[in-house]
PDB file of C-alpha atoms in Angstrom:
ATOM      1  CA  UNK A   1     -70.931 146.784   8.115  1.00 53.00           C
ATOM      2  CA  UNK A   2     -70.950 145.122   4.735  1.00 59.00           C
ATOM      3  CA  UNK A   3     -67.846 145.313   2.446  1.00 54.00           C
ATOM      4  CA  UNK A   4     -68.331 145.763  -1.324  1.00 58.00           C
ATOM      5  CA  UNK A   5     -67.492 142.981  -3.291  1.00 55.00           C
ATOM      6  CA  UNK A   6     -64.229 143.582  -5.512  1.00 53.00           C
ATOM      7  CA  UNK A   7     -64.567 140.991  -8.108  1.00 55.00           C
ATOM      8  CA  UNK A   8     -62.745 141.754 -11.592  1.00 55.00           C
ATOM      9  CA  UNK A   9     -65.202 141.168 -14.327  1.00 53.00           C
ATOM     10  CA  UNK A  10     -64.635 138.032 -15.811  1.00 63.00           C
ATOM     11  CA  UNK A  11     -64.817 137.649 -19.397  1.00 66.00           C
ATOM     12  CA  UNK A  12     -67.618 136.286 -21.393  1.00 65.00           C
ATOM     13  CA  UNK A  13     -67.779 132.607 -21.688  1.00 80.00           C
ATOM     14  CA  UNK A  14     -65.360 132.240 -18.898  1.00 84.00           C
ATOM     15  CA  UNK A  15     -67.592 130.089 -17.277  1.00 85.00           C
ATOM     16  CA  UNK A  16     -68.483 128.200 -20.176  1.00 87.00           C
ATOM     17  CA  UNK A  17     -64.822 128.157 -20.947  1.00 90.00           C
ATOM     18  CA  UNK A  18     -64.116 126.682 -17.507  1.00 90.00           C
ATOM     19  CA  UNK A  19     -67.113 123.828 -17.652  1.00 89.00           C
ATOM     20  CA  UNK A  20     -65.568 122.277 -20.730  1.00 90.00           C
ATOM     21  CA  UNK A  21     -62.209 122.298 -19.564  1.00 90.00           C
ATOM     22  CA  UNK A  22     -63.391 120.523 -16.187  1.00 90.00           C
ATOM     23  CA  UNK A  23     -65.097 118.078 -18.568  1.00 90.00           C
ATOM     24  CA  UNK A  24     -62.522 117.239 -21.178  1.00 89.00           C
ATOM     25  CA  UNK A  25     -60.399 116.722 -17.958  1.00 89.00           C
ATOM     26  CA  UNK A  26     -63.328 114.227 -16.447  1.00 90.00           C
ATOM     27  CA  UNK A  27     -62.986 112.538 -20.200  1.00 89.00           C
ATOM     28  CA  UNK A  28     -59.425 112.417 -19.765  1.00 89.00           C
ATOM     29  CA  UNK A  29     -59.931 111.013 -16.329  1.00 91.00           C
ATOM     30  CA  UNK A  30     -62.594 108.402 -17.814  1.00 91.00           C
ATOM     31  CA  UNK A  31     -65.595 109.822 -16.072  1.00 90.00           C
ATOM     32  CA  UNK A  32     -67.980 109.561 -18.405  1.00 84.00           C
ATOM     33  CA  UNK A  33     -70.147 112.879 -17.676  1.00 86.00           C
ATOM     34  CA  UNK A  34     -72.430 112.938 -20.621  1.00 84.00           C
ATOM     35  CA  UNK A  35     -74.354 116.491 -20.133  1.00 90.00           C
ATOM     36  CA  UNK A  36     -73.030 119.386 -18.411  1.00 90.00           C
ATOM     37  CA  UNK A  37     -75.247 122.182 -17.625  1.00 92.00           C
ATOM     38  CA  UNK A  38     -74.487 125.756 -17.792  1.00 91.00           C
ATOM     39  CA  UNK A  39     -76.504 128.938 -17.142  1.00 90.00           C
ATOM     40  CA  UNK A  40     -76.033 131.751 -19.449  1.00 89.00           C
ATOM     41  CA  UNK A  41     -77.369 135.411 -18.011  1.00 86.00           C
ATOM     42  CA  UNK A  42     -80.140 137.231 -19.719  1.00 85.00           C
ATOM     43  CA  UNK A  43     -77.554 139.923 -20.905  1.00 84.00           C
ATOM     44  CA  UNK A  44     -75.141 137.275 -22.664  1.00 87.00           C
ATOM     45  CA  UNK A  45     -78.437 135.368 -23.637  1.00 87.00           C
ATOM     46  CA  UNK A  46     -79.359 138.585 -25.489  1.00 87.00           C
ATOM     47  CA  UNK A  47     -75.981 139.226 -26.728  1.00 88.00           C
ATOM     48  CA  UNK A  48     -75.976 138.717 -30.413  1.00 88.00           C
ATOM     49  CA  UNK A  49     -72.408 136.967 -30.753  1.00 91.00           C
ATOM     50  CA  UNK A  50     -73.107 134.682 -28.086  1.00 90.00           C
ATOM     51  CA  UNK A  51     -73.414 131.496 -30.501  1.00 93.00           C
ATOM     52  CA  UNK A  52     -70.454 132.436 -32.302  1.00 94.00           C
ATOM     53  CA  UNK A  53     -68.790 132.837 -28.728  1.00 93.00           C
ATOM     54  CA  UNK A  54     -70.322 129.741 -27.910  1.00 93.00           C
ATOM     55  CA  UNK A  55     -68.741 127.552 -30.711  1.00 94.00           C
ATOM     56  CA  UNK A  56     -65.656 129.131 -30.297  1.00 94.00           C
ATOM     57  CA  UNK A  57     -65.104 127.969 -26.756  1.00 93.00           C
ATOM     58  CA  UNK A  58     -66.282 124.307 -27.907  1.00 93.00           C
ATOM     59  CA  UNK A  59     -63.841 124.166 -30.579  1.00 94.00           C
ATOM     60  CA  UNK A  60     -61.430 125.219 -28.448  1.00 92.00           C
ATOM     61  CA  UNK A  61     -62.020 122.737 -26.013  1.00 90.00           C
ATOM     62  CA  UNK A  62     -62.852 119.934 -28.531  1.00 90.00           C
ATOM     63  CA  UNK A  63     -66.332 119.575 -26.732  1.00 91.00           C
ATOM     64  CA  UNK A  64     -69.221 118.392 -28.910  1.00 93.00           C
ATOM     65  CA  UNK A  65     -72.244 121.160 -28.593  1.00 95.00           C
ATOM     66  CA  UNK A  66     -74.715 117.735 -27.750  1.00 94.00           C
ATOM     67  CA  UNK A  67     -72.938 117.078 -24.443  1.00 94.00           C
ATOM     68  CA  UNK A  68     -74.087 120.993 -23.362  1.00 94.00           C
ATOM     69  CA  UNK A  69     -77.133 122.002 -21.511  1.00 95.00           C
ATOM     70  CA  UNK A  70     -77.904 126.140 -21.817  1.00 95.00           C
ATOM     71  CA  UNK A  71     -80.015 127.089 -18.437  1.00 93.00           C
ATOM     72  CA  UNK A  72     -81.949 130.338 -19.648  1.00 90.00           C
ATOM     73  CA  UNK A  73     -84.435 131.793 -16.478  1.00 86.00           C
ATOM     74  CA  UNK A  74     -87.946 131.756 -17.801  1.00 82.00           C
ATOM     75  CA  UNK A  75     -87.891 135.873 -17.391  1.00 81.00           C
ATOM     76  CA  UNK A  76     -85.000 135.591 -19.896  1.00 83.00           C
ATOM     77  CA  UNK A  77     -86.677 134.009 -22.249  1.00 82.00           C
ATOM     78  CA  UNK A  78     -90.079 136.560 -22.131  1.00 80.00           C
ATOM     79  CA  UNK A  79     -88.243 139.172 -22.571  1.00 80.00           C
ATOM     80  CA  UNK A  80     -88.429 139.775 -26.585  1.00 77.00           C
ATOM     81  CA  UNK A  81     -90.154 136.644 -27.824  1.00 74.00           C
ATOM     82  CA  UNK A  82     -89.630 136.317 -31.411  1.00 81.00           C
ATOM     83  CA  UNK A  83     -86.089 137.050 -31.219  1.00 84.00           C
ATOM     84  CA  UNK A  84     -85.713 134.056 -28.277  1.00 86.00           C
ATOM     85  CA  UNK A  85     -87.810 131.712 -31.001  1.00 88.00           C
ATOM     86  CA  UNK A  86     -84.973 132.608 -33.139  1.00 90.00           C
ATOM     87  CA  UNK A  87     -81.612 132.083 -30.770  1.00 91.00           C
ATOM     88  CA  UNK A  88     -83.207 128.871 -29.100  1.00 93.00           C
ATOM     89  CA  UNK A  89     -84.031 127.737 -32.721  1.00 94.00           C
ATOM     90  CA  UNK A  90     -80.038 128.450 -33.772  1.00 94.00           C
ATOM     91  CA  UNK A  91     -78.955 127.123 -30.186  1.00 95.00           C
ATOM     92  CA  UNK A  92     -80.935 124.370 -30.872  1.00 96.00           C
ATOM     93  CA  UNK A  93     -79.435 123.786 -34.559  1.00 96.00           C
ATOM     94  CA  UNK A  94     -75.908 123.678 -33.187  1.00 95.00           C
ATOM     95  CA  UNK A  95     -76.292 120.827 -30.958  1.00 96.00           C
ATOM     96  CA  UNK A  96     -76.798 122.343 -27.586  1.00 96.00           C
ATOM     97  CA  UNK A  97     -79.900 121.037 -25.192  1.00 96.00           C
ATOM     98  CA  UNK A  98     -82.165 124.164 -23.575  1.00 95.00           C
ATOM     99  CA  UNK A  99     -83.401 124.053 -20.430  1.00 93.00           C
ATOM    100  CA  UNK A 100     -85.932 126.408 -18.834  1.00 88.00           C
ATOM    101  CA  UNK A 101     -84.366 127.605 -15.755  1.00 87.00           C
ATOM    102  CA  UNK A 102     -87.082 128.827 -12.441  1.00 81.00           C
ATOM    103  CA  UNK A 103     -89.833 127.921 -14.728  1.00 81.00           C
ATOM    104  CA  UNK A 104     -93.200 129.077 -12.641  1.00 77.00           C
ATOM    105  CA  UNK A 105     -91.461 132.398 -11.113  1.00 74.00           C
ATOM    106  CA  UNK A 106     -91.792 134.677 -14.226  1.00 67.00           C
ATOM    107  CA  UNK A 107     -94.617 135.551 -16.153  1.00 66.00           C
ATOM    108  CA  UNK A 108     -94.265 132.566 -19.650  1.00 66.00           C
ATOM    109  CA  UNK A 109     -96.771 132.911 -22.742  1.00 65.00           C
ATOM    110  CA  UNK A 110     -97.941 129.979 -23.267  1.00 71.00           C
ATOM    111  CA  UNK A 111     -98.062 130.876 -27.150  1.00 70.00           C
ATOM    112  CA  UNK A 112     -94.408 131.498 -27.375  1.00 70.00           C
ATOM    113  CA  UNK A 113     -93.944 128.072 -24.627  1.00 74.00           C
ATOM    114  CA  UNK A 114     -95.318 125.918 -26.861  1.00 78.00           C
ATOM    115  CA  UNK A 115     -93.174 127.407 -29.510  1.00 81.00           C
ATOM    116  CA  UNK A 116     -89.454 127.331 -27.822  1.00 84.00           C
ATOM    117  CA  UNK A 117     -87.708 124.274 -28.830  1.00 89.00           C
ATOM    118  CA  UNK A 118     -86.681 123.756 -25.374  1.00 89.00           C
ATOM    119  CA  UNK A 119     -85.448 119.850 -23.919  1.00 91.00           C
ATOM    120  CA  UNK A 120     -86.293 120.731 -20.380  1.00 90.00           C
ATOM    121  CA  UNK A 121     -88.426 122.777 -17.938  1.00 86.00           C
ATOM    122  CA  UNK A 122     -87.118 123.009 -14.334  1.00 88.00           C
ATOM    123  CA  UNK A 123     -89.519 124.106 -11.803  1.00 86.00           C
ATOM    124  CA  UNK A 124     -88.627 126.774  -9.217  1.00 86.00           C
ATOM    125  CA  UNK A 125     -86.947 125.172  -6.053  1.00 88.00           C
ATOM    126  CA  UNK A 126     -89.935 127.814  -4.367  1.00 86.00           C
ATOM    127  CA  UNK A 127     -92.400 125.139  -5.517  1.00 87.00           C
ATOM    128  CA  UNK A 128     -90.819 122.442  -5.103  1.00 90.00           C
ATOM    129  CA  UNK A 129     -89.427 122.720  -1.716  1.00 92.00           C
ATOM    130  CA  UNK A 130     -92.776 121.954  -0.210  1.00 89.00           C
ATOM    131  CA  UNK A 131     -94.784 119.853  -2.226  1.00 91.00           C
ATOM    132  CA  UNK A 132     -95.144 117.134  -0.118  1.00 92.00           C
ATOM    133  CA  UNK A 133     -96.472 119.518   2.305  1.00 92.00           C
ATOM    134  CA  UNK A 134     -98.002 122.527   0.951  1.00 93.00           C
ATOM    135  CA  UNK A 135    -101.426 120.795  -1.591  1.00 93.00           C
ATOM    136  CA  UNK A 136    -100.990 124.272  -3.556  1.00 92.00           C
ATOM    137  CA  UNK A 137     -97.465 123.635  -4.553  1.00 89.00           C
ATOM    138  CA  UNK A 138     -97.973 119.963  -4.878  1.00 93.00           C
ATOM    139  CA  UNK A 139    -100.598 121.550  -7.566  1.00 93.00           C
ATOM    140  CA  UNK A 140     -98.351 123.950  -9.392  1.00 88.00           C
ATOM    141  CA  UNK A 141     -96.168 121.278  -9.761  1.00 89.00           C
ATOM    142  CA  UNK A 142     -98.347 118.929 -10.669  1.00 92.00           C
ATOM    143  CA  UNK A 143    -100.034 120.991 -13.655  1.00 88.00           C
ATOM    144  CA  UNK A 144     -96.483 122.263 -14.512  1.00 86.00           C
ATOM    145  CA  UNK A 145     -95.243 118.343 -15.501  1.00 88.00           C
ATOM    146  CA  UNK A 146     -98.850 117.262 -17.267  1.00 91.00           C
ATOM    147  CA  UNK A 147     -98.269 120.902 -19.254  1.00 84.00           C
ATOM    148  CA  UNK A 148     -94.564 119.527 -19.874  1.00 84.00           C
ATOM    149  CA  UNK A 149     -95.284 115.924 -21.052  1.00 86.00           C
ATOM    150  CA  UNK A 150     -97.984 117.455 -23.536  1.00 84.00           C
ATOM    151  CA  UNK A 151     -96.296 119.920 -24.992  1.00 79.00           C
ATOM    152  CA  UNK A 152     -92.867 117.480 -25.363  1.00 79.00           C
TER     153      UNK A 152
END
């Protein structure tokens, strides 16, 4: 028998919150971390306070935006595409570096790929995990990088 999870809810940013304390502690330390990446959910990606939240927490923590990495999945970013032009563009703006997270799983545009102002794709471990043995993987991967280094 399984037993339900009884998590409390934690609030937002909390794990945001927690990554720049762990790194102003590593700074403290003088472990020079320059990027720390975070994942942000599709809800709080679609939250429309979430920069605000954002810059809040850096302030806070007296982290510079530019040492940040946002993961957003790929079916995140489909979901409404103009409006994700617009929050990667103000993400973007503020400092932070995007990252396409399980890139190849969802269902991109390339219209709107071209078009996000994103610093990094990062190909699903499902294609990557056997690449060296699987030629269709190797393949997918393959295109995914050349499509990559074109489009910057």
């Amino acid at each position: 028998m399984r037993l339900p999870r009884c998590t409390r809810p934690r609030p937002p940013g909390a794990t945001l919150r927690a990554a720049c304390e762990q790194l102003r502690c590593w700074d403290t330390a003088g472990t020079s971390v320059p990027l720390l990446a975070v994942n942000l959910s599709p809800w709080q990606f679609r939250d429309p306070r979430l920069l605000d939240l954002l810059r809040g927490i850096l302030d806070d923590a007296g982290v510079d935006a530019t040492r940040i990495e946002l993961e957003i999945t790929e079916s995140a970013l489909m979901q409404d595409g103009e409006h994700t032009l617009a929050t990667l563009g103000r993400m973007k703006d503020a400092g932070f570096r995007l990252a396409v997270d399980d890139f190849g799983t969802g269902y991109s545009s390339l219209a709107y790929l071209k078009r996000f102002p994103v610093d990094k794709l990062k190909i699903d471990r499902s294609f990557v995990i056997d690449m060296t043995h699987d030629p269709d993987d190797a393949a997918i991967v393959g295109t995914i990088i050349a499509l990559a280094r074109v489009l910057r």
